[in-house]
Amino acid sequence: MSRGGTHPSDRLGRLAFSSILSMRDAAHEAPPAGGCMALLIVKLDQVIGNAQAWREAFEAQLPDLPVRIWPDAGDLKEIEYLAFMHPDFDQLPTFPNLKAMFSRAAGVEDIVTHPRLPNVPLGKVEPPGGDPMMTEYVVMHVLRLHRDMPNYQAAQAKRQWLRVPIARPEQRRVGFLGFGMMAKAPALVLQSLGFKVSAWVRSPRPAAEVPLFHGRDQLAAFLGQTDIAVCLLPLTAETEGIFCAQAFAMMPPGAMLVNVGRGRHVVDGDLIAALDSGQLAHAALDALWPEPLPPESPLWLHPKVTIMPHVARRPTVAQLVTEMVANIRSLEAGGKLLQEVDIALGY
């Protein structure tokens, strides 16, 4: 063999070493077990934005995540995330590698009670600090009732120059039922304007920025010192029908209600009776049951009721994707969902 030649065993050795390097590099580039991670949007594109808007938003924020639009799910083994509003799990297949689900629904009561709910974490797609739209909406309705705007508008329709006593903010007590992320921001805004603000929650909590009442045992005391009640509760078996004749009787005469929770928090017949008797002065309802409210409902034309077609907040596709991406990154880093639903509690 010539001086510059190579022994066959040397060539075999180099080939073997090269093969090992190639296998190592391939292992680093291989997709995770279970295939290519993907997110499936289930009919959410039909109520907010469109399929193209969702794909573009994810492409801008998490370009490595394939986004699929139902019913084009592709390989079911690759679906690790679901995003929806009101899913029909009976119509969905099983996703063997599902990691988490994201709900845009205002409430999740119909989701957590579904018999085919996948056994993975469920997260609400909401900003951790609340939504400015919800804040300004709640503050708007409280100020509108505080300044007696419904009566002034009724007087204008009759061409009456109405002069009535006017209350100052420090003379008005605003009580929030629920003190989560959507309630805290408007509560603090109203407090900054001089209103006396308190809140009622399900169970004891550490001291907060406003006085807190908790549990059924303290509900009467809370309602008894509330001139304007703001409902931002989740709908559960314990909170359904919480605004009934008994609750209205606990409130000061002439109290008012703002419901931006769920329609079934309010017993409509009891509300109308309380308004007709003067126990309540006005009710602003953004959540009703059923929705849309039937034309024959007496709430439509009641002079002491403001009906709003469930428009408290409307997030954009980009905002929703931002929240989903933050949750996905948290999970992929070994953390938890940022706004995880407690299935047992129902919210």
XYZ file of C-alpha atoms in Angstrom:
347
model
C 0.000 0.000 0.000
C 1.325 3.476 -0.862
C 2.488 5.936 1.792
C -0.550 8.126 1.117
C -3.007 5.238 1.119
C -5.582 4.489 3.764
C -6.067 1.159 5.426
C -9.606 -0.265 4.959
C -10.038 -0.517 8.721
C -9.348 3.229 9.065
C -12.030 4.045 6.510
C -14.522 1.832 8.328
C -13.665 3.514 11.603
C -14.258 6.975 10.194
C -17.546 5.874 8.644
C -18.701 4.443 11.943
C -17.763 7.634 13.812
C -19.509 9.760 11.173
C -22.596 7.613 11.543
C -22.608 8.146 15.301
C -22.353 11.929 14.838
C -25.235 11.880 12.359
C -27.394 9.886 14.764
C -26.589 12.328 17.578
C -27.496 15.360 15.442
C -30.680 13.691 14.264
C -31.672 13.001 17.864
C -31.310 16.700 18.715
C -33.480 17.698 15.752
C -36.123 15.009 16.189
C -39.619 16.147 17.201
C -40.773 15.272 20.726
C -42.368 11.922 21.409
C -45.916 11.865 20.101
C -45.078 13.679 16.888
C -45.318 17.326 15.892
C -47.060 19.422 18.545
C -50.180 21.124 17.134
C -53.121 23.216 18.339
C -56.655 22.617 17.104
C -59.189 25.457 17.032
C -62.724 24.112 17.376
C -65.280 26.543 15.920
C -63.717 29.495 17.743
C -62.863 30.941 14.347
C -66.605 31.079 13.585
C -67.378 33.476 16.448
C -64.170 35.515 16.743
C -62.194 36.498 13.676
C -61.653 33.836 11.033
C -59.311 30.958 10.298
C -56.750 33.181 8.580
C -56.677 35.636 11.492
C -56.005 32.831 13.962
C -53.240 31.326 11.842
C -51.569 34.704 11.318
C -51.723 35.572 15.022
C -50.092 32.294 16.030
C -47.538 32.623 13.231
C -46.548 36.017 14.643
C -46.273 34.855 18.251
C -45.410 31.143 18.134
C -44.380 30.291 14.569
C -43.243 26.740 15.393
C -46.749 25.732 16.481
C -48.891 24.278 13.677
C -52.484 25.526 13.925
C -55.330 23.444 12.586
C -58.949 24.436 12.167
C -61.715 21.944 12.925
C -62.776 19.691 11.236
C -59.340 19.484 9.560
C -57.606 18.018 12.596
C -54.992 16.029 10.703
C -53.171 13.344 12.681
C -55.007 13.175 16.019
C -51.826 12.018 17.774
C -50.241 15.396 17.013
C -52.950 17.489 18.714
C -51.662 18.618 22.098
C -53.844 21.701 22.609
C -57.520 22.510 21.987
C -59.053 26.005 21.851
C -62.826 26.484 21.851
C -65.832 28.357 23.210
C -68.691 25.894 23.704
C -67.395 22.520 22.503
C -69.547 19.455 21.921
C -67.251 16.737 23.201
C -69.661 14.118 21.866
C -68.729 15.253 18.358
C -64.975 15.360 18.959
C -62.621 12.385 18.645
C -60.136 11.325 21.286
C -56.783 13.093 21.173
C -54.305 10.645 22.755
C -51.551 13.206 23.403
C -53.719 16.126 24.533
C -51.982 18.292 27.141
C -54.410 21.148 27.799
C -57.537 22.959 26.631
C -58.329 26.666 26.410
C -61.858 28.066 26.735
C -62.959 31.512 25.592
C -66.465 31.005 27.034
C -67.688 33.552 29.586
C -68.535 30.635 31.859
C -67.402 27.025 31.902
C -70.318 25.427 33.732
C -71.447 23.501 30.647
C -67.882 22.374 29.944
C -66.811 21.063 33.351
C -69.981 18.999 33.745
C -69.729 17.242 30.374
C -69.370 13.457 30.814
C -66.748 13.276 28.035
C -64.574 16.124 29.309
C -60.949 15.123 28.595
C -58.863 14.572 31.699
C -56.372 17.368 31.061
C -56.038 20.896 32.494
C -58.618 23.441 31.315
C -57.626 27.092 31.195
C -59.665 30.256 30.726
C -58.240 32.619 28.135
C -58.237 35.785 30.198
C -55.524 38.308 31.006
C -54.215 37.867 34.577
C -54.784 41.521 35.413
C -58.341 41.667 34.101
C -59.612 43.234 30.892
C -59.814 47.034 30.522
C -63.059 46.545 28.581
C -64.659 44.851 31.579
C -63.301 47.532 33.883
C -64.721 50.468 31.937
C -67.991 48.605 31.358
C -68.597 47.930 35.048
C -67.520 51.431 36.049
C -69.825 52.887 33.377
C -72.885 51.063 34.703
C -72.127 51.843 38.337
C -71.662 55.537 37.543
C -74.804 55.550 35.418
C -76.871 54.181 38.296
C -75.088 56.295 40.884
C -75.890 59.473 38.931
C -79.514 58.377 38.366
C -79.188 58.463 34.590
C -82.183 56.162 33.881
C -84.510 58.637 35.609
C -82.996 61.622 33.821
C -83.405 59.875 30.471
C -87.021 59.039 31.292
C -87.623 62.675 32.270
C -86.092 63.865 29.012
C -88.491 61.660 27.054
C -91.324 63.487 28.861
C -89.666 66.922 28.465
C -89.410 67.251 32.241
C -86.700 69.328 33.941
C -85.920 66.876 36.733
C -84.334 68.171 39.942
C -83.698 65.477 42.555
C -81.170 65.007 45.386
C -77.733 63.938 44.168
C -75.515 61.517 46.117
C -71.760 61.935 46.335
C -69.439 58.939 45.767
C -68.546 58.669 49.451
C -72.254 58.339 50.210
C -72.645 55.316 47.939
C -71.640 51.762 48.882
C -70.696 49.445 46.018
C -70.470 45.725 46.690
C -68.860 43.192 44.334
C -70.009 39.604 44.430
C -66.838 37.864 43.338
C -63.403 39.425 43.646
C -61.380 37.720 40.937
C -59.257 39.303 38.244
C -62.251 40.769 36.367
C -63.751 42.328 39.503
C -60.664 43.660 41.211
C -59.749 46.299 38.618
C -63.165 48.052 38.463
C -63.482 47.788 42.233
C -60.228 49.670 42.706
C -61.159 52.294 40.100
C -64.428 52.974 41.909
C -62.605 53.076 45.224
C -60.228 55.680 43.789
C -63.254 57.812 42.887
C -64.341 57.858 46.508
C -66.929 55.071 46.607
C -67.071 52.775 49.614
C -66.256 49.418 48.020
C -66.446 45.939 49.505
C -66.653 42.403 48.132
C -68.208 39.035 48.943
C -66.364 35.798 48.136
C -67.000 32.093 48.601
C -64.396 31.339 51.261
C -62.026 33.238 53.580
C -59.091 35.040 51.978
C -56.136 37.068 53.195
C -56.724 40.779 53.624
C -57.383 42.550 50.325
C -57.565 46.117 49.038
C -61.256 46.280 50.013
C -63.175 44.820 52.966
C -64.117 41.197 52.278
C -67.135 39.202 53.372
C -67.245 35.458 52.787
C -69.638 32.531 52.804
C -73.386 32.308 53.102
C -73.206 33.283 56.764
C -71.921 36.751 55.838
C -74.045 37.320 52.736
C -76.845 39.107 54.616
C -74.398 41.496 56.293
C -72.731 42.187 52.954
C -75.961 42.851 51.057
C -77.308 44.943 53.927
C -74.541 47.506 53.404
C -74.587 47.451 49.580
C -76.340 50.201 47.620
C -75.139 49.000 44.201
C -74.417 45.286 43.856
C -72.138 44.146 41.022
C -72.308 40.440 40.221
C -69.176 38.919 38.693
C -69.592 35.437 40.125
C -69.041 32.174 38.278
C -72.167 30.076 37.831
C -72.180 27.064 40.145
C -74.835 25.102 42.014
C -74.191 27.392 44.995
C -74.473 30.682 43.094
C -77.364 29.911 40.744
C -80.354 32.042 41.746
C -78.343 33.939 44.355
C -80.264 37.126 43.499
C -83.714 36.046 44.627
C -86.491 37.563 46.748
C -84.626 36.731 49.953
C -81.451 38.446 48.760
C -83.290 41.535 47.511
C -84.995 41.867 50.901
C -81.561 41.961 52.560
C -80.517 45.012 50.540
C -81.275 48.613 51.534
C -84.497 50.037 50.043
C -83.748 51.578 46.664
C -80.643 49.458 46.058
C -79.520 48.671 42.518
C -78.050 45.675 40.682
C -75.478 45.323 37.895
C -75.235 41.745 36.627
C -72.248 40.956 34.423
C -71.985 37.409 35.726
C -74.381 34.812 34.362
C -78.078 35.112 33.567
C -79.061 32.342 35.961
C -77.657 34.248 38.916
C -80.899 36.259 38.883
C -84.429 34.977 39.460
C -86.272 37.174 36.963
C -89.685 37.017 38.629
C -88.229 37.983 41.997
C -86.277 40.821 40.388
C -89.376 42.277 38.746
C -91.304 42.041 42.024
C -88.508 43.860 43.876
C -88.400 46.595 41.226
C -92.179 47.021 41.237
C -92.284 47.297 45.027
C -89.502 49.878 45.130
C -87.161 47.628 47.104
C -84.828 47.906 44.122
C -84.516 51.108 42.099
C -82.923 49.715 38.936
C -81.175 46.709 37.409
C -78.617 46.733 34.587
C -78.381 43.256 33.089
C -75.625 42.270 30.680
C -76.121 38.537 31.288
C -79.579 37.017 30.912
C -81.230 33.625 30.659
C -81.906 32.511 28.066
C -79.861 34.397 25.511
C -80.995 35.980 23.289
C -83.719 37.161 25.643
C -87.120 36.149 24.197
C -89.232 39.058 22.870
C -92.033 38.183 25.287
C -89.846 38.642 28.378
C -91.251 41.404 30.638
C -87.694 42.566 31.288
C -87.482 44.191 27.850
C -89.973 46.975 28.522
C -89.654 47.313 32.282
C -88.904 50.991 33.032
C -86.410 50.065 35.751
C -84.376 47.590 33.716
C -81.478 48.171 31.333
C -80.921 45.262 28.942
C -77.522 44.787 27.312
C -76.902 41.921 24.841
C -73.930 40.392 26.692
C -71.327 42.851 25.414
C -69.180 43.558 28.471
C -65.954 42.506 26.763
C -64.856 41.471 23.287
C -61.200 40.406 23.091
C -59.458 40.316 19.730
C -57.883 37.258 18.139
C -54.430 38.690 18.867
C -55.259 39.164 22.554
C -56.583 35.621 22.881
C -53.558 34.167 21.119
C -51.255 36.119 23.433
C -52.881 34.453 26.442
C -52.810 30.989 24.853
C -49.151 31.334 23.910
C -48.263 32.398 27.460
C -50.035 29.303 28.790
C -48.389 26.974 26.276
C -44.948 28.332 27.105
C -45.660 27.890 30.798
C -46.640 24.254 30.285
C -43.739 23.481 27.965
C -41.376 24.911 30.592
C -42.776 22.531 33.193
C -45.193 24.989 34.775
C -48.976 25.176 34.988
C -51.772 26.968 33.187
C -51.939 30.611 34.205
C -55.741 30.692 34.636
C -56.556 27.045 35.306
C -60.160 26.066 36.003
C -60.821 24.077 39.167
C -63.038 21.333 37.750
C -64.367 20.393 41.194
C -65.408 23.974 41.994
C -66.684 24.615 38.472
C -64.669 27.789 37.779
